[in-house]
Tab-separated table of C-alpha atoms in Angstrom:
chain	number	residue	atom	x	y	z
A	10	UNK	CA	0.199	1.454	13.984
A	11	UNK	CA	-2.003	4.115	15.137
A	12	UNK	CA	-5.271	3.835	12.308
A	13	UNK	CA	-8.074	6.283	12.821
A	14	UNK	CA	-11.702	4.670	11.242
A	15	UNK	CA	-14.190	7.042	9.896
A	16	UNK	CA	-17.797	5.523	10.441
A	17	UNK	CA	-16.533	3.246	12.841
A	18	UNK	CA	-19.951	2.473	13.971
A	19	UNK	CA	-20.898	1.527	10.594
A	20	UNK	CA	-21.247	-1.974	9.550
A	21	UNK	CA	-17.916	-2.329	8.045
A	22	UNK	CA	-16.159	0.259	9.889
A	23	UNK	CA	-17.307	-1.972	13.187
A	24	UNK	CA	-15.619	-5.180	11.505
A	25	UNK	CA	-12.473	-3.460	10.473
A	26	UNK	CA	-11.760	-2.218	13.642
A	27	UNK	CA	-12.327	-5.179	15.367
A	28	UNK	CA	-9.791	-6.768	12.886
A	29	UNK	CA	-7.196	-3.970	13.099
A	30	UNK	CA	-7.838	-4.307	17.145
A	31	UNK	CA	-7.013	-8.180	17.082
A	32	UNK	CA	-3.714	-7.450	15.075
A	33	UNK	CA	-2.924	-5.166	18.000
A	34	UNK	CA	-3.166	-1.841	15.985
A	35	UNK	CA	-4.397	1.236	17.888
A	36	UNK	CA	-7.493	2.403	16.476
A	37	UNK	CA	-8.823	5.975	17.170
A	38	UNK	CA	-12.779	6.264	16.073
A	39	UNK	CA	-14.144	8.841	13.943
A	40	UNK	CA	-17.534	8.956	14.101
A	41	UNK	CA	-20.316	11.732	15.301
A	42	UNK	CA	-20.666	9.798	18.903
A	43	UNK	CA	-16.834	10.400	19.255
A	44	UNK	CA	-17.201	13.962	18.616
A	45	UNK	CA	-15.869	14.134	15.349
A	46	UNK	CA	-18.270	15.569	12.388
A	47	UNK	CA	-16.391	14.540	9.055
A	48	UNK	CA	-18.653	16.731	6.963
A	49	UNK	CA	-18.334	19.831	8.525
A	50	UNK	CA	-14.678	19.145	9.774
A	51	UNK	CA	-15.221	19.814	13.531
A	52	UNK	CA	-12.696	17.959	15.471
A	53	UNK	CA	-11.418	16.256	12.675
A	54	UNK	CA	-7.821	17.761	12.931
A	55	UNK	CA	-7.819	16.716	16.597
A	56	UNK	CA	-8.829	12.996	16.151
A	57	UNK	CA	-5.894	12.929	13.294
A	58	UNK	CA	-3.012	13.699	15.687
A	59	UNK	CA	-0.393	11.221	15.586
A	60	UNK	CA	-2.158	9.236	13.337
A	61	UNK	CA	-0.629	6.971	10.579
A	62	UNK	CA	-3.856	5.730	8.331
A	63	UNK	CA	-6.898	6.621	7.786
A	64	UNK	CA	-9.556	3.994	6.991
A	65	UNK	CA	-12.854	5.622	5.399
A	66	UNK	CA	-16.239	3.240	5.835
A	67	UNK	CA	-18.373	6.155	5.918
A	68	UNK	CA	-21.838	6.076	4.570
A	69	UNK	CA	-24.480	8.519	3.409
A	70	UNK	CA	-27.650	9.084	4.990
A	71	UNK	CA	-29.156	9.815	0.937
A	72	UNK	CA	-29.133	7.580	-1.781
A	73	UNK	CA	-30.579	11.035	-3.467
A	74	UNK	CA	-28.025	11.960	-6.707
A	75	UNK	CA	-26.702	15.595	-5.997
A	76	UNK	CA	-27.165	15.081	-1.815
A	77	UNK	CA	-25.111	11.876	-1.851
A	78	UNK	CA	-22.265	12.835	-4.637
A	79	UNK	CA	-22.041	16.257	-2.456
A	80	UNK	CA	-21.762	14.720	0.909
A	81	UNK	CA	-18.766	11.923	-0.373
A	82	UNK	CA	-16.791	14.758	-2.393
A	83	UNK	CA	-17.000	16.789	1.053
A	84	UNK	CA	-16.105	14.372	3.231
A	85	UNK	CA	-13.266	13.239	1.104
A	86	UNK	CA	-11.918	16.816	0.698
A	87	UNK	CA	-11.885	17.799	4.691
A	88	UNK	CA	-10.024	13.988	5.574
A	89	UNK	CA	-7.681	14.724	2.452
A	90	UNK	CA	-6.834	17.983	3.997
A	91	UNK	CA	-7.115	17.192	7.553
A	92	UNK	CA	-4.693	14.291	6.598
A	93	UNK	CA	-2.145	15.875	4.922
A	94	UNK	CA	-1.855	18.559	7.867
A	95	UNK	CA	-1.439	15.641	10.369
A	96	UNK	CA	1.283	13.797	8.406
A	97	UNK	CA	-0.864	10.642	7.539
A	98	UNK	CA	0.881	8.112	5.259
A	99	UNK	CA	-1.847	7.004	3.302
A	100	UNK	CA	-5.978	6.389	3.317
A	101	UNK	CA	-7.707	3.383	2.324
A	102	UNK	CA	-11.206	4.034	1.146
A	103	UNK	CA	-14.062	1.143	0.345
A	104	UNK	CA	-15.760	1.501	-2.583
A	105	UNK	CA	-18.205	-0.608	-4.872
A	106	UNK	CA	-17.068	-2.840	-8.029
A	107	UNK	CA	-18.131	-1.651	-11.136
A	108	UNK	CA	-19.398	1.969	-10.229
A	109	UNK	CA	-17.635	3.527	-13.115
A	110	UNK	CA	-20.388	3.677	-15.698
A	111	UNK	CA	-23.346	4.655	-13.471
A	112	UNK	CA	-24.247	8.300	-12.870
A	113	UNK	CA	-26.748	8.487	-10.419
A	114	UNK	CA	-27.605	7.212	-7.324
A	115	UNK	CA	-25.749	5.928	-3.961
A	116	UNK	CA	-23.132	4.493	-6.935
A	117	UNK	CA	-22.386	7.676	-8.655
A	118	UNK	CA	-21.696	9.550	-5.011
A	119	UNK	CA	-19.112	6.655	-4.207
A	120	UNK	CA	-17.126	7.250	-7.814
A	121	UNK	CA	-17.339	11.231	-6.879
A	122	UNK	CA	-16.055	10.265	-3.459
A	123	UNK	CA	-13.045	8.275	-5.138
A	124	UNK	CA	-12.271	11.165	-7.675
A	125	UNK	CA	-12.022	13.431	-4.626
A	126	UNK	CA	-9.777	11.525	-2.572
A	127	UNK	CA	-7.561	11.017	-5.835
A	128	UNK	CA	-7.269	14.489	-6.102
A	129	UNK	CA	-5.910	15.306	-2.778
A	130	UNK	CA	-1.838	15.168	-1.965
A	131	UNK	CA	-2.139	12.078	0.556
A	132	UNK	CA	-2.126	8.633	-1.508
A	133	UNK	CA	-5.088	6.755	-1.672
A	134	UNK	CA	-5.684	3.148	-1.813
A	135	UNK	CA	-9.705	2.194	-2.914
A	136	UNK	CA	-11.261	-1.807	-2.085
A	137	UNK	CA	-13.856	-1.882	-4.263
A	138	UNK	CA	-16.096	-4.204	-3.325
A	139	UNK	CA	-19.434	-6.324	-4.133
A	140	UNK	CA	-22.565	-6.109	-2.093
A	141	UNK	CA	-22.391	-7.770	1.106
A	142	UNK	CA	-24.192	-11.077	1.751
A	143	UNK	CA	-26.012	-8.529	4.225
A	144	UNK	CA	-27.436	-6.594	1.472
A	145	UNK	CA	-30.128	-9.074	1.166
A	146	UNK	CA	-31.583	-8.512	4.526
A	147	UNK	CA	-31.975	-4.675	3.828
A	148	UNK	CA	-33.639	-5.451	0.755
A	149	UNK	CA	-36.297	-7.218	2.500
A	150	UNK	CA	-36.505	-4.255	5.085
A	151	UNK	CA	-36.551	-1.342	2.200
A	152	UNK	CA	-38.600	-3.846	-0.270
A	153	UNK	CA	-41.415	-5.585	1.589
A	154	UNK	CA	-44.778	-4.507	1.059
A	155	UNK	CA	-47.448	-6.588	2.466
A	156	UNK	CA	-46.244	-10.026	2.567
A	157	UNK	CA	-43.956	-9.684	-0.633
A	158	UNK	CA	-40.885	-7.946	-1.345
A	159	UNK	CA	-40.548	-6.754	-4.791
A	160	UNK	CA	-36.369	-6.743	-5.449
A	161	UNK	CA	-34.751	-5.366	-8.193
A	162	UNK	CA	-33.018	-7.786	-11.100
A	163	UNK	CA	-29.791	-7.568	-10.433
A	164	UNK	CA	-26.362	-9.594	-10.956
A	165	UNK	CA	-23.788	-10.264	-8.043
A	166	UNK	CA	-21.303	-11.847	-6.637
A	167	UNK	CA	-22.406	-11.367	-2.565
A	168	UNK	CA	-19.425	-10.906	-0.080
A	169	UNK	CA	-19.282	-11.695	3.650
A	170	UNK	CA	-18.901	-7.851	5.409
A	171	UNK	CA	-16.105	-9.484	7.810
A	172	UNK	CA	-14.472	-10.610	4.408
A	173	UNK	CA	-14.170	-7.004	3.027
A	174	UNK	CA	-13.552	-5.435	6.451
A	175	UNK	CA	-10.233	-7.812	6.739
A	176	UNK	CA	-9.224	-7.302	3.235
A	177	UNK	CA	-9.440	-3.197	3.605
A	178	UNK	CA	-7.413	-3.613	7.294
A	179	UNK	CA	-4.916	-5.646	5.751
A	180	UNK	CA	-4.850	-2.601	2.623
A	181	UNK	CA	-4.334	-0.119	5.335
A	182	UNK	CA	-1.435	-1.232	6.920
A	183	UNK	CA	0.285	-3.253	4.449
A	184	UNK	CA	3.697	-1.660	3.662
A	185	UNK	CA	3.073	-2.149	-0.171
A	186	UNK	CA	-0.048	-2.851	-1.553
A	187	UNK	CA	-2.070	-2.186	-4.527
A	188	UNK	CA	-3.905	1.401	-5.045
A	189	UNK	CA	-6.982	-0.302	-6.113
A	190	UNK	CA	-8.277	-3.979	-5.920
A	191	UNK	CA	-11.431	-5.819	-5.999
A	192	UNK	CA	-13.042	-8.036	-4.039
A	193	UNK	CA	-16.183	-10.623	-4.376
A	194	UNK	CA	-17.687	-13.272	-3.379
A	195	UNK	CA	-16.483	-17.131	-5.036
A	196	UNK	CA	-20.075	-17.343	-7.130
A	197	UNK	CA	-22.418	-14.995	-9.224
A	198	UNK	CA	-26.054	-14.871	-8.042
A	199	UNK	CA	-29.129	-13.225	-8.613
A	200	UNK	CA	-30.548	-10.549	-5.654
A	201	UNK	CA	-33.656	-11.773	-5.498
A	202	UNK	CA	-32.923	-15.303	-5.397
A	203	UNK	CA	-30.813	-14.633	-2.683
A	204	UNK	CA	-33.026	-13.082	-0.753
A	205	UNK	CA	-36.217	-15.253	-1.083
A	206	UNK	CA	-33.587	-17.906	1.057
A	207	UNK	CA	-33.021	-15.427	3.026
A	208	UNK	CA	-37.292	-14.620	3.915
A	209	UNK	CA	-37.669	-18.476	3.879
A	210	UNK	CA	-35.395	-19.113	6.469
A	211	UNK	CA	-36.929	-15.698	8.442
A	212	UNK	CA	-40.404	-17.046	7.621
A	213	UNK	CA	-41.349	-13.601	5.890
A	214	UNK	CA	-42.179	-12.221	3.726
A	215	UNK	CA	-43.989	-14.888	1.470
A	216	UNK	CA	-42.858	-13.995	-1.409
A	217	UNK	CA	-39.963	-12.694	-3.304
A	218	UNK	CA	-40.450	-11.119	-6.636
A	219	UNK	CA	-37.769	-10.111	-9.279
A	220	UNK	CA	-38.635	-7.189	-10.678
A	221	UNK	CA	-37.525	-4.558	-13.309
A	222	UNK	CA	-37.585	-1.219	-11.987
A	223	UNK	CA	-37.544	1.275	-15.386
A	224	UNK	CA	-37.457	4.250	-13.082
A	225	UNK	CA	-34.496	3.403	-11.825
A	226	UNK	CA	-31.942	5.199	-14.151
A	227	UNK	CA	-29.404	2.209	-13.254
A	228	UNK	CA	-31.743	-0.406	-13.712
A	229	UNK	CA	-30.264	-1.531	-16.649
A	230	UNK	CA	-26.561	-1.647	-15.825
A	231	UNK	CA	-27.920	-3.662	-12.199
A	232	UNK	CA	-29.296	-6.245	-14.333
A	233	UNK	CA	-26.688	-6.946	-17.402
A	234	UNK	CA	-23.867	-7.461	-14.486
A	235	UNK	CA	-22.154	-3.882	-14.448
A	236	UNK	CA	-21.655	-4.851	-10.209
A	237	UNK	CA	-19.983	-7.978	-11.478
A	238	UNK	CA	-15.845	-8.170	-10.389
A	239	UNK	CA	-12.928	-8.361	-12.922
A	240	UNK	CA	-10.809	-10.904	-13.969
A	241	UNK	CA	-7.937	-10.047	-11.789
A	242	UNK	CA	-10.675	-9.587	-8.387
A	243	UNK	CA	-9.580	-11.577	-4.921
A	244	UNK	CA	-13.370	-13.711	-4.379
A	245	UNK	CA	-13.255	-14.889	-1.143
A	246	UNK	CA	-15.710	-17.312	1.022
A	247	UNK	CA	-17.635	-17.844	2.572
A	248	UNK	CA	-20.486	-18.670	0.738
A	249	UNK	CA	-23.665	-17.043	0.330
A	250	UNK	CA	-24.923	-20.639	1.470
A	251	UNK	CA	-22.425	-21.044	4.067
A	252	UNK	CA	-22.928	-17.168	5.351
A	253	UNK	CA	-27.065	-18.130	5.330
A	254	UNK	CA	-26.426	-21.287	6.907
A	255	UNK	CA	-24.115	-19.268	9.976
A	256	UNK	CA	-26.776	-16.534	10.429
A	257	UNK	CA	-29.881	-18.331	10.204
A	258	UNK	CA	-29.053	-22.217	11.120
A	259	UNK	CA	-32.012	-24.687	10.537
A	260	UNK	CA	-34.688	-25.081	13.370
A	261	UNK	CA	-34.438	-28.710	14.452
């Protein structure tokens, strides 16, 4: 199957097409590098030639409100209507658990971003999924100030990135398959605790501290477990522990 990846140089769209590579699937990248601009729509009809799917693992450069909800509904419109002028069969999008109820933020442009792909004539299917174990690493990079990092209180259930990335290959080119699913990892934790194991094990910072954020306008929803899968979610391993253990093995 010929699958063109938007944001293939992203950190899942790098892992699913390395999956949909192994299973011998063709993969054509979409990404700025390649000559493709998603956003504006140059080249996009050209990369979408004889292709059959469309995976989107495209990120935003904003986590700003209006910027971000504007550049997912854009994005979503021009690959909608690039795809349906190319004859694609379907897209498979990935998307966050539990976005439904928040409004502002990186989580309210990913819900505009599904409502615009629903809207379009080319079917859909959406992996919503948790934060990736890797999330804790950026949190010490956006966090860290001086030798603490202050990190929001916040209930998850981390996921491995290559877990996700062979879920949404296996979405993509699956004759039948669910419009929407879920996926998480097998246990809930909280952010910060995760990521203090994550600075002890890089040896900074020092400190970790859970805190509550009141300017954050999903503060609230972060902390009472809104980002929390379903009942009927797939949670898959490997462990946070095992996933810490793999990228940062003891020093003997």
């Amino acid at each position: 199957m010929r699958v063109a990846v938007v944001g293939a140089s992203g950190r899942i769209g790098r892992e699913v097409t390395d999956v949909l590579r192994s299973h011998g699937h063709e993969v054509v990248v979409i990404s700025r590098s390649a000559g493709v601009d998603v956003h504006t729509g140059a080249g996009l009809a050209d990369a979408l030639a004889g292709v059959d799917v469309v995976v989107d693992a495209i990120n935003a450069a904003t986590t700003e409100t209006e910027g971000v909800t504007a550049f997912f509904r854009i994005v979503a419109r021009n690959i909608q209507r690039a795809s349906a002028a190319a004859g694609v069969q379907r897209i498979a999008l990935v998307s966050i658990i539990g976005i439904d109820r928040f409004t502002a933020g990186h989580y309210a442009g990913k819900l505009a971003q599904e409502h615009a792909y629903r809207e379009g004539p080319v079917p859909v299917r959406i992996l919503r999924a948790a934060q990736f174990h890797e999330f804790t690493e950026m949190m010490l990079d956006w966090t860290t100030r001086g030798d603490t990092a202050y990190v929001p209180k916040y209930r998850t259930q981390l996921v491995a990135a290559r877990t996700v990335a062979e879920q949404l290959a296996h979405l993509a080119v699956a004759e039948n398959a669910p419009e929407s699913v879920e996926i998480a990892g097998p246990e809930e934790l909280y952010l910060a605790a995760a990521t203090a194991e994550v600075a002890a094990r890089r040896g900074e910072p020092g400190r970790v501290e859970e805190i509550v954020d009141r300017d954050d306008p999903n503060h609230a929803l972060q902390a009472d477990g809104a980002l929390l899968p379903g009942p009927g979610a797939i949670l898959a391993g490997p462990t946070f522990q095992q996933w810490l253990t793999q990228k940062y093995p003891a020093l003997p």
